Structures are given as C-alpha cells and as structure tokens.
Amino acid sequence: MRSKRHTHAVLMLESKVEMKFIQEALGHSSMQVTSDVYSHVSKTIETDSINRFEKHTQNIFSKGAKRLIMINLDFAPS
C-alpha cells in the first residue's frame, strides 16, 4: 500500500498539483513533511525543470538581444 501512496504523490507532483493539496490529501501535518518525503527528483520533474529553465533563459537573452539592437540603432551614426 505504501508504494501506491508514494506513486500517487509523485504523479501528482509531476502533474504540477499544488503541494498544499497533496499535503492535505495525504493527511500530513505540514507541507514540509510532504516535500521532504515525496519531492525527490523524478525524471519527469527533472526534465520539466530543465526545459522551463532553458525557456526562461532563452526569453531573457532574446529580450536582452532586442534591447542591445535598439540601443545600437539609437547610437548608430546617421
């Protein structure tokens, strides 16, 4: 039974269910307990995290590149 509970909790985490909901569903006294027990990194969570970080940094760099282009255009000799 314990492995089904663990699998259920990890699947909820992978599907981005809020930790507070998982904590209450499992009957833990705090989100810290739930996090400590169940939020080890699964391959899905790891891949999703890497992809989100990569997308975020690409967004930052593309915005920065656009700003640099605009700055260069402002200072370009006429």
mmCIF file of N, CA and C in Angstrom:
data_model
loop_
_atom_site.group_PDB
_atom_site.id
_atom_site.type_symbol
_atom_site.label_atom_id
_atom_site.label_comp_id
_atom_site.label_asym_id
_atom_site.label_seq_id
_atom_site.Cartn_x
_atom_site.Cartn_y
_atom_site.Cartn_z
ATOM 1 N N MET A 1 0.822 -1.198 0.000
ATOM 2 C CA MET A 1 0.000 0.000 0.000
ATOM 3 C C MET A 1 0.868 1.266 0.000
ATOM 4 N N ARG A 2 1.981 1.212 0.706
ATOM 5 C CA ARG A 2 2.842 2.385 0.811
ATOM 6 C C ARG A 2 3.384 2.813 -0.552
ATOM 7 N N SER A 3 3.742 1.849 -1.416
ATOM 8 C CA SER A 3 4.301 2.225 -2.720
ATOM 9 C C SER A 3 3.225 2.876 -3.592
ATOM 10 N N LYS A 4 1.962 2.461 -3.455
ATOM 11 C CA LYS A 4 0.882 3.106 -4.217
ATOM 12 C C LYS A 4 0.697 4.548 -3.755
ATOM 13 N N ARG A 5 0.788 4.763 -2.466
ATOM 14 C CA ARG A 5 0.669 6.118 -1.904
ATOM 15 C C ARG A 5 1.806 6.995 -2.420
ATOM 16 N N HIS A 6 3.009 6.447 -2.402
ATOM 17 C CA HIS A 6 4.179 7.180 -2.883
ATOM 18 C C HIS A 6 4.043 7.495 -4.372
ATOM 19 N N THR A 7 3.658 6.508 -5.158
ATOM 20 C CA THR A 7 3.483 6.703 -6.603
ATOM 21 C C THR A 7 2.427 7.767 -6.865
ATOM 22 N N HIS A 8 1.326 7.696 -6.151
ATOM 23 C CA HIS A 8 0.253 8.680 -6.301
ATOM 24 C C HIS A 8 0.769 10.088 -6.011
ATOM 25 N N ALA A 9 1.503 10.248 -4.936
ATOM 26 C CA ALA A 9 2.039 11.557 -4.563
ATOM 27 C C ALA A 9 3.007 12.080 -5.620
ATOM 28 N N VAL A 10 3.899 11.223 -6.096
ATOM 29 C CA VAL A 10 4.872 11.646 -7.110
ATOM 30 C C VAL A 10 4.168 12.005 -8.417
ATOM 31 N N LEU A 11 3.164 11.231 -8.808
ATOM 32 C CA LEU A 11 2.413 11.549 -10.033
ATOM 33 C C LEU A 11 1.689 12.890 -9.902
ATOM 34 N N MET A 12 1.161 13.175 -8.709
ATOM 35 C CA MET A 12 0.538 14.484 -8.506
ATOM 36 C C MET A 12 1.577 15.599 -8.629
ATOM 37 N N LEU A 13 2.748 15.393 -8.052
ATOM 38 C CA LEU A 13 3.815 16.395 -8.178
ATOM 39 C C LEU A 13 4.221 16.597 -9.632
ATOM 40 N N GLU A 14 4.356 15.501 -10.366
ATOM 41 C CA GLU A 14 4.748 15.590 -11.776
ATOM 42 C C GLU A 14 3.701 16.332 -12.605
ATOM 43 N N SER A 15 2.448 16.228 -12.199
ATOM 44 C CA SER A 15 1.391 16.922 -12.940
ATOM 45 C C SER A 15 1.165 18.342 -12.417
ATOM 46 N N LYS A 16 2.068 18.778 -11.541
ATOM 47 C CA LYS A 16 2.090 20.145 -11.013
ATOM 48 C C LYS A 16 0.908 20.480 -10.102
ATOM 49 N N VAL A 17 0.410 19.469 -9.389
ATOM 50 C CA VAL A 17 -0.605 19.706 -8.361
ATOM 51 C C VAL A 17 0.077 20.480 -7.233
ATOM 52 N N GLU A 18 -0.627 21.432 -6.654
ATOM 53 C CA GLU A 18 -0.068 22.242 -5.579
ATOM 54 C C GLU A 18 0.305 21.374 -4.377
ATOM 55 N N MET A 19 1.443 21.694 -3.768
ATOM 56 C CA MET A 19 1.940 20.937 -2.623
ATOM 57 C C MET A 19 0.932 20.938 -1.476
ATOM 58 N N LYS A 20 0.243 22.052 -1.264
ATOM 59 C CA LYS A 20 -0.749 22.143 -0.175
ATOM 60 C C LYS A 20 -1.858 21.119 -0.385
ATOM 61 N N PHE A 21 -2.316 20.942 -1.620
ATOM 62 C CA PHE A 21 -3.354 19.954 -1.913
ATOM 63 C C PHE A 21 -2.855 18.549 -1.618
ATOM 64 N N ILE A 22 -1.625 18.264 -2.038
ATOM 65 C CA ILE A 22 -1.045 16.935 -1.802
ATOM 66 C C ILE A 22 -0.911 16.681 -0.306
ATOM 67 N N GLN A 23 -0.426 17.680 0.417
ATOM 68 C CA GLN A 23 -0.268 17.570 1.877
ATOM 69 C C GLN A 23 -1.598 17.219 2.531
ATOM 70 N N GLU A 24 -2.636 17.927 2.153
ATOM 71 C CA GLU A 24 -3.951 17.675 2.758
ATOM 72 C C GLU A 24 -4.506 16.316 2.330
ATOM 73 N N ALA A 25 -4.312 15.946 1.070
ATOM 74 C CA ALA A 25 -4.806 14.657 0.581
ATOM 75 C C ALA A 25 -4.138 13.492 1.305
ATOM 76 N N LEU A 26 -2.862 13.661 1.648
ATOM 77 C CA LEU A 26 -2.122 12.597 2.318
ATOM 78 C C LEU A 26 -2.250 12.661 3.846
ATOM 79 N N GLY A 27 -2.821 13.756 4.341
ATOM 80 C CA GLY A 27 -3.020 13.884 5.780
ATOM 81 C C GLY A 27 -1.764 14.247 6.553
ATOM 82 N N HIS A 28 -0.801 14.879 5.880
ATOM 83 C CA HIS A 28 0.420 15.295 6.574
ATOM 84 C C HIS A 28 0.159 16.554 7.395
ATOM 85 N N SER A 29 0.941 16.726 8.448
ATOM 86 C CA SER A 29 0.769 17.872 9.332
ATOM 87 C C SER A 29 1.266 19.172 8.715
ATOM 88 N N SER A 30 2.167 19.069 7.730
ATOM 89 C CA SER A 30 2.696 20.276 7.096
ATOM 90 C C SER A 30 3.152 19.965 5.674
ATOM 91 N N MET A 31 3.276 21.035 4.865
ATOM 92 C CA MET A 31 3.794 20.857 3.503
ATOM 93 C C MET A 31 5.266 20.437 3.547
ATOM 94 N N GLN A 32 5.974 20.843 4.598
ATOM 95 C CA GLN A 32 7.382 20.468 4.728
ATOM 96 C C GLN A 32 7.541 18.955 4.800
ATOM 97 N N VAL A 33 6.677 18.307 5.556
ATOM 98 C CA VAL A 33 6.714 16.844 5.662
ATOM 99 C C VAL A 33 6.488 16.236 4.283
ATOM 100 N N THR A 34 5.467 16.705 3.581
ATOM 101 C CA THR A 34 5.155 16.194 2.244
ATOM 102 C C THR A 34 6.334 16.410 1.305
ATOM 103 N N SER A 35 6.880 17.591 1.333
ATOM 104 C CA SER A 35 8.005 17.918 0.460
ATOM 105 C C SER A 35 9.223 17.045 0.763
ATOM 106 N N ASP A 36 9.524 16.890 2.036
ATOM 107 C CA ASP A 36 10.684 16.081 2.429
ATOM 108 C C ASP A 36 10.546 14.628 1.979
ATOM 109 N N VAL A 37 9.341 14.094 2.050
ATOM 110 C CA VAL A 37 9.123 12.679 1.751
ATOM 111 C C VAL A 37 8.970 12.418 0.257
ATOM 112 N N TYR A 38 8.266 13.309 -0.456
ATOM 113 C CA TYR A 38 7.847 12.976 -1.810
ATOM 114 C C TYR A 38 8.473 13.782 -2.944
ATOM 115 N N SER A 39 9.168 14.837 -2.643
ATOM 116 C CA SER A 39 9.617 15.671 -3.761
ATOM 117 C C SER A 39 11.037 15.363 -4.225
ATOM 118 N N HIS A 40 11.461 14.125 -4.063
ATOM 119 C CA HIS A 40 12.718 13.741 -4.685
ATOM 120 C C HIS A 40 12.546 13.936 -6.185
ATOM 121 N N VAL A 41 13.608 14.090 -6.870
ATOM 122 C CA VAL A 41 13.526 14.424 -8.287
ATOM 123 C C VAL A 41 13.249 13.178 -9.115
ATOM 124 N N SER A 42 12.089 13.178 -9.774
ATOM 125 C CA SER A 42 11.795 12.113 -10.735
ATOM 126 C C SER A 42 12.319 12.578 -12.087
ATOM 127 N N LYS A 43 12.448 11.676 -13.020
ATOM 128 C CA LYS A 43 12.940 12.030 -14.352
ATOM 129 C C LYS A 43 12.018 13.065 -15.006
ATOM 130 N N THR A 44 10.720 12.913 -14.811
ATOM 131 C CA THR A 44 9.767 13.865 -15.392
ATOM 132 C C THR A 44 9.938 15.253 -14.787
ATOM 133 N N ILE A 45 10.036 15.327 -13.469
ATOM 134 C CA ILE A 45 10.223 16.617 -12.810
ATOM 135 C C ILE A 45 11.548 17.237 -13.237
ATOM 136 N N GLU A 46 12.594 16.434 -13.310
ATOM 137 C CA GLU A 46 13.903 16.934 -13.732
ATOM 138 C C GLU A 46 13.836 17.495 -15.155
ATOM 139 N N THR A 47 13.252 16.750 -16.069
ATOM 140 C CA THR A 47 13.158 17.190 -17.470
ATOM 141 C C THR A 47 12.317 18.455 -17.581
ATOM 142 N N ASP A 48 11.168 18.483 -16.907
ATOM 143 C CA ASP A 48 10.313 19.677 -16.930
ATOM 144 C C ASP A 48 11.045 20.892 -16.377
ATOM 145 N N SER A 49 11.773 20.702 -15.290
ATOM 146 C CA SER A 49 12.505 21.813 -14.673
ATOM 147 C C SER A 49 13.582 22.346 -15.603
ATOM 148 N N ILE A 50 14.313 21.453 -16.217
ATOM 149 C CA ILE A 50 15.365 21.871 -17.155
ATOM 150 C C ILE A 50 14.754 22.616 -18.333
ATOM 151 N N ASN A 51 13.661 22.096 -18.870
ATOM 152 C CA ASN A 51 13.004 22.749 -20.009
ATOM 153 C C ASN A 51 12.472 24.131 -19.649
ATOM 154 N N ARG A 52 11.859 24.269 -18.455
ATOM 155 C CA ARG A 52 11.356 25.574 -18.023
ATOM 156 C C ARG A 52 12.506 26.562 -17.842
ATOM 157 N N PHE A 53 13.608 26.103 -17.241
ATOM 158 C CA PHE A 53 14.757 26.984 -17.043
ATOM 159 C C PHE A 53 15.348 27.410 -18.381
ATOM 160 N N GLU A 54 15.476 26.464 -19.292
ATOM 161 C CA GLU A 54 16.024 26.771 -20.612
ATOM 162 C C GLU A 54 15.145 27.797 -21.341
ATOM 163 N N LYS A 55 13.847 27.591 -21.310
ATOM 164 C CA LYS A 55 12.916 28.525 -21.954
ATOM 165 C C LYS A 55 13.016 29.906 -21.308
ATOM 166 N N HIS A 56 13.095 29.938 -19.988
ATOM 167 C CA HIS A 56 13.201 31.203 -19.265
ATOM 168 C C HIS A 56 14.474 31.953 -19.656
ATOM 169 N N THR A 57 15.600 31.249 -19.676
ATOM 170 C CA THR A 57 16.849 31.925 -20.015
ATOM 171 C C THR A 57 16.872 32.358 -21.481
ATOM 172 N N GLN A 58 16.308 31.565 -22.372
ATOM 173 C CA GLN A 58 16.231 31.976 -23.777
ATOM 174 C C GLN A 58 15.400 33.248 -23.907
ATOM 175 N N ASN A 59 14.309 33.323 -23.151
ATOM 176 C CA ASN A 59 13.462 34.501 -23.166
ATOM 177 C C ASN A 59 14.233 35.723 -22.673
ATOM 178 N N ILE A 60 14.979 35.565 -21.599
ATOM 179 C CA ILE A 60 15.774 36.671 -21.059
ATOM 180 C C ILE A 60 16.807 37.126 -22.083
ATOM 181 N N PHE A 61 17.529 36.165 -22.669
ATOM 182 C CA PHE A 61 18.578 36.519 -23.619
ATOM 183 C C PHE A 61 18.011 37.132 -24.887
ATOM 184 N N SER A 62 16.865 36.656 -25.342
ATOM 185 C CA SER A 62 16.293 37.245 -26.556
ATOM 186 C C SER A 62 15.817 38.667 -26.286
ATOM 187 N N LYS A 63 15.266 38.915 -25.098
ATOM 188 C CA LYS A 63 14.872 40.278 -24.747
ATOM 189 C C LYS A 63 16.106 41.170 -24.647
ATOM 190 N N GLY A 64 17.168 40.627 -24.053
ATOM 191 C CA GLY A 64 18.410 41.388 -23.938
ATOM 192 C C GLY A 64 19.002 41.706 -25.302
ATOM 193 N N ALA A 65 18.947 40.754 -26.218
ATOM 194 C CA ALA A 65 19.466 40.970 -27.565
ATOM 195 C C ALA A 65 18.648 42.042 -28.280
ATOM 196 N N LYS A 66 17.333 42.018 -28.103
ATOM 197 C CA LYS A 66 16.477 43.030 -28.726
ATOM 198 C C LYS A 66 16.812 44.410 -28.173
ATOM 199 N N ARG A 67 17.048 44.492 -26.864
ATOM 200 C CA ARG A 67 17.410 45.775 -26.255
ATOM 201 C C ARG A 67 18.739 46.283 -26.805
ATOM 202 N N LEU A 68 19.709 45.377 -26.936
ATOM 203 C CA LEU A 68 21.008 45.782 -27.474
ATOM 204 C C LEU A 68 20.877 46.292 -28.902
ATOM 205 N N ILE A 69 20.057 45.642 -29.690
ATOM 206 C CA ILE A 69 19.845 46.092 -31.066
ATOM 207 C C ILE A 69 19.240 47.488 -31.069
ATOM 208 N N MET A 70 18.243 47.703 -30.212
ATOM 209 C CA MET A 70 17.612 49.018 -30.143
ATOM 210 C C MET A 70 18.601 50.078 -29.664
ATOM 211 N N ILE A 71 19.428 49.753 -28.692
ATOM 212 C CA ILE A 71 20.438 50.696 -28.202
ATOM 213 C C ILE A 71 21.424 51.011 -29.318
ATOM 214 N N ASN A 72 21.883 49.984 -30.022
ATOM 215 C CA ASN A 72 22.828 50.198 -31.116
ATOM 216 C C ASN A 72 22.212 51.044 -32.219
ATOM 217 N N LEU A 73 20.935 50.846 -32.484
ATOM 218 C CA LEU A 73 20.270 51.650 -33.507
ATOM 219 C C LEU A 73 20.189 53.105 -33.083
ATOM 220 N N ASP A 74 19.959 53.325 -31.790
ATOM 221 C CA ASP A 74 19.885 54.688 -31.268
ATOM 222 C C ASP A 74 21.223 55.417 -31.396
ATOM 223 N N PHE A 75 22.321 54.684 -31.265
ATOM 224 C CA PHE A 75 23.642 55.296 -31.294
ATOM 225 C C PHE A 75 24.361 55.125 -32.625
ATOM 226 N N ALA A 76 23.690 54.534 -33.582
ATOM 227 C CA ALA A 76 24.315 54.328 -34.891
ATOM 228 C C ALA A 76 24.523 55.677 -35.573
ATOM 229 N N PRO A 77 25.694 55.823 -36.237
ATOM 230 C CA PRO A 77 25.936 57.103 -36.942
ATOM 231 C C PRO A 77 24.929 57.283 -38.077
ATOM 232 N N SER A 78 24.488 58.518 -38.252
ATOM 233 C CA SER A 78 23.489 58.803 -39.295
ATOM 234 C C SER A 78 24.171 59.119 -40.608
#
